[in-house]
PDB file of C-alpha atoms in Angstrom:
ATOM      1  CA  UNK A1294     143.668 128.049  20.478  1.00 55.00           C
ATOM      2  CA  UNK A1295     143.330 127.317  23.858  1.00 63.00           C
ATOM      3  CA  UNK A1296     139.899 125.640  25.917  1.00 69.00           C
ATOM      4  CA  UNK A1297     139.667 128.421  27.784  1.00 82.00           C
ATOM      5  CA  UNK A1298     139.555 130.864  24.447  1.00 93.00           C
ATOM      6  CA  UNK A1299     136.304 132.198  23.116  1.00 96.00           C
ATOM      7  CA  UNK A1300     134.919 130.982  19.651  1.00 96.00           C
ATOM      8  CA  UNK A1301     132.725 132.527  17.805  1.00 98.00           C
ATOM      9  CA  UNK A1302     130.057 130.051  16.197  1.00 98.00           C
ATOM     10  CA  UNK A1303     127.083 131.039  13.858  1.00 98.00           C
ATOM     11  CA  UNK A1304     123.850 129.115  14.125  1.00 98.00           C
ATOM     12  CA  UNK A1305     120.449 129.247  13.021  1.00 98.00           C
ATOM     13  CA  UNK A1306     117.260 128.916  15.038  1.00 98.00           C
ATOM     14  CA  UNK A1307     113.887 128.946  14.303  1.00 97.00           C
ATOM     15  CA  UNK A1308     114.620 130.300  10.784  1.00 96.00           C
ATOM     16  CA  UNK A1309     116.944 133.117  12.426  1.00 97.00           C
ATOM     17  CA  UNK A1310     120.860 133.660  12.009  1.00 98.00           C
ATOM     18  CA  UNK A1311     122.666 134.261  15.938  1.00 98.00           C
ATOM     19  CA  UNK A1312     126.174 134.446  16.715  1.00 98.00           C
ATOM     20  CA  UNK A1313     127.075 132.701  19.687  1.00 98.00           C
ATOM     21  CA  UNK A1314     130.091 133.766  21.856  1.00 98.00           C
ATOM     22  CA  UNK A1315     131.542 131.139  24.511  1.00 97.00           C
ATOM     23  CA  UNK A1316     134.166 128.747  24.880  1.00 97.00           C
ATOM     24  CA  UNK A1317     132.032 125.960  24.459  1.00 97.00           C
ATOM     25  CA  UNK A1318     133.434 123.486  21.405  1.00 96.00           C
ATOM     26  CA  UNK A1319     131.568 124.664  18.199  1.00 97.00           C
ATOM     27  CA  UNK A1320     130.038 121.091  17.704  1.00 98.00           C
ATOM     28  CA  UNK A1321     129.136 121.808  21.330  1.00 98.00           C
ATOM     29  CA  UNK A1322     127.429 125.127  20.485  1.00 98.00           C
ATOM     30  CA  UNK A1323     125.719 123.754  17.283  1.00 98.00           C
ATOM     31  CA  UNK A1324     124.678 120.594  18.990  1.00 98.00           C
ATOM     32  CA  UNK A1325     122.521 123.126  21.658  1.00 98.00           C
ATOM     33  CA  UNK A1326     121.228 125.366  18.761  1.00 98.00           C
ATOM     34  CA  UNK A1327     119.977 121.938  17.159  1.00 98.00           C
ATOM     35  CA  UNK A1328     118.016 121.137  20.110  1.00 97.00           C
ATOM     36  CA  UNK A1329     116.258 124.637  21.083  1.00 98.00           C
ATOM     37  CA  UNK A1330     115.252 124.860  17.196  1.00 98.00           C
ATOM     38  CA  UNK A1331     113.878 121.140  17.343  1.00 97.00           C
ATOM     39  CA  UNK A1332     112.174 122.314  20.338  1.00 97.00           C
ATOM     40  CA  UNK A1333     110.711 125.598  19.183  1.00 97.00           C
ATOM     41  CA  UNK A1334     109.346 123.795  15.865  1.00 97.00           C
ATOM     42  CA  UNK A1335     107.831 121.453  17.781  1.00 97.00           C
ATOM     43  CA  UNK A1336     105.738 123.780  20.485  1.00 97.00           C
ATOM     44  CA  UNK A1337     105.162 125.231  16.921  1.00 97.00           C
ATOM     45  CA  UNK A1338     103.397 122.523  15.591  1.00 97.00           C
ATOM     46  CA  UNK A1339     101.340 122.235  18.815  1.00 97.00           C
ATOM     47  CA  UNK A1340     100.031 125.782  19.335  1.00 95.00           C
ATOM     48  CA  UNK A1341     100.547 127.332  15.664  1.00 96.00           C
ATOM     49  CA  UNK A1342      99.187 130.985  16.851  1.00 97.00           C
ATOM     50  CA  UNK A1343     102.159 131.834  18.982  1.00 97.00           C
ATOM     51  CA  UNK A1344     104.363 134.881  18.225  1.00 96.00           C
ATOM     52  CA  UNK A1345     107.918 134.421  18.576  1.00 96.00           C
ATOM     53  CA  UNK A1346     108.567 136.218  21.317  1.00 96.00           C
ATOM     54  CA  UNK A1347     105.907 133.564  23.274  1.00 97.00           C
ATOM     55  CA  UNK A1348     107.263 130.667  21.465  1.00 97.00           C
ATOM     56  CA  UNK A1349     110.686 131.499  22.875  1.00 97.00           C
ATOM     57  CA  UNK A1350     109.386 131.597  26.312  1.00 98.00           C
ATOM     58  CA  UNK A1351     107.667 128.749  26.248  1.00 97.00           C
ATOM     59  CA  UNK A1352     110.533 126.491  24.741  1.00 98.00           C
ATOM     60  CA  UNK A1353     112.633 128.340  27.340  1.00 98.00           C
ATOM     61  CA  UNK A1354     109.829 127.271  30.006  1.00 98.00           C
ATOM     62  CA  UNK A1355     109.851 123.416  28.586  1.00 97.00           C
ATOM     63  CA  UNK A1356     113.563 122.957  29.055  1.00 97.00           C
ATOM     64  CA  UNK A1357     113.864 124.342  32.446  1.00 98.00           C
ATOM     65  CA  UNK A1358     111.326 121.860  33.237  1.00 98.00           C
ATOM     66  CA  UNK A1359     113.503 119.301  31.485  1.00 97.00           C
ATOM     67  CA  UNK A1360     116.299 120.039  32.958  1.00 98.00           C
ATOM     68  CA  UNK A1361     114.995 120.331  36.945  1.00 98.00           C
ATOM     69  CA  UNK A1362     113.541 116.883  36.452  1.00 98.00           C
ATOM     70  CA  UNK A1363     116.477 115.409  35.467  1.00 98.00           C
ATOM     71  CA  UNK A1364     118.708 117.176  37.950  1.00 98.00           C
ATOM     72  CA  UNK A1365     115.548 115.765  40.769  1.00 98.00           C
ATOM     73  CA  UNK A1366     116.000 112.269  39.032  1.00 97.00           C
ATOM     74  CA  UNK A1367     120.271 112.868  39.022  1.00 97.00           C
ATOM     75  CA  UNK A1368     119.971 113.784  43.045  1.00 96.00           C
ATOM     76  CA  UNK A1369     117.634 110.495  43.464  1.00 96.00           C
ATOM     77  CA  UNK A1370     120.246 108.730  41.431  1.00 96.00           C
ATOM     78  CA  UNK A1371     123.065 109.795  43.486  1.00 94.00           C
ATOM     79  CA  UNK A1372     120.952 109.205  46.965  1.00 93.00           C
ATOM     80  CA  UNK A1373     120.753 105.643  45.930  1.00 92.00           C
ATOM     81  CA  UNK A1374     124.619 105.288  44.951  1.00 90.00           C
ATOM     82  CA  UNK A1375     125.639 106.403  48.428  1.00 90.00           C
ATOM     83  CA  UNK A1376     122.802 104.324  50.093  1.00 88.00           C
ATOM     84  CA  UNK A1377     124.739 101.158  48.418  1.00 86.00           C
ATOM     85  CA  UNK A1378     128.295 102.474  49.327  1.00 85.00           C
ATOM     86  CA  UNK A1379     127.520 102.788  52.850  1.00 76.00           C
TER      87      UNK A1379
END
């Protein structure tokens, strides 16, 4: 099997059973589905009257979040390595 071939890896989140499609490693794939159920149980634990349709969007909400401030402190990071090289 090649990188480039797709895999088929079965994970569970929030309680429910999804097949995932990519070409991503499976560890890979299960190491993502670990972290959007950890997620979604925890914005569970903080606002217990969501449906799970609104829980998805928030965790889906709280990540992009993550992830734009960590590309904004990346880009900062980066500005500061070619302030130093030049």
């Amino acid at each position: 099997m090649t990188d480039n071939e797709k895999k088929r890896v079965t994970v569970e989140i929030y309680n429910r059973t999804y097949h995932i499609i990519g070409t991503e490693s499976e560890r890979h794939v299960q190491l993502v589905a670990n972290l959007v159920d950890q997620k979604m149980n925890e914005i569970h634990d903080a606002n217990k009257q969501l449906d799970t349709a609104s829980l998805a969007v928030l965790t889906a909400v709280n990540t992009m979040n993550d992830y734009l401030k960590l590309k904004e402190d990346y880009a900062t990071l980066l500005g500061s390595l070619r302030k130093k090289e030049d």
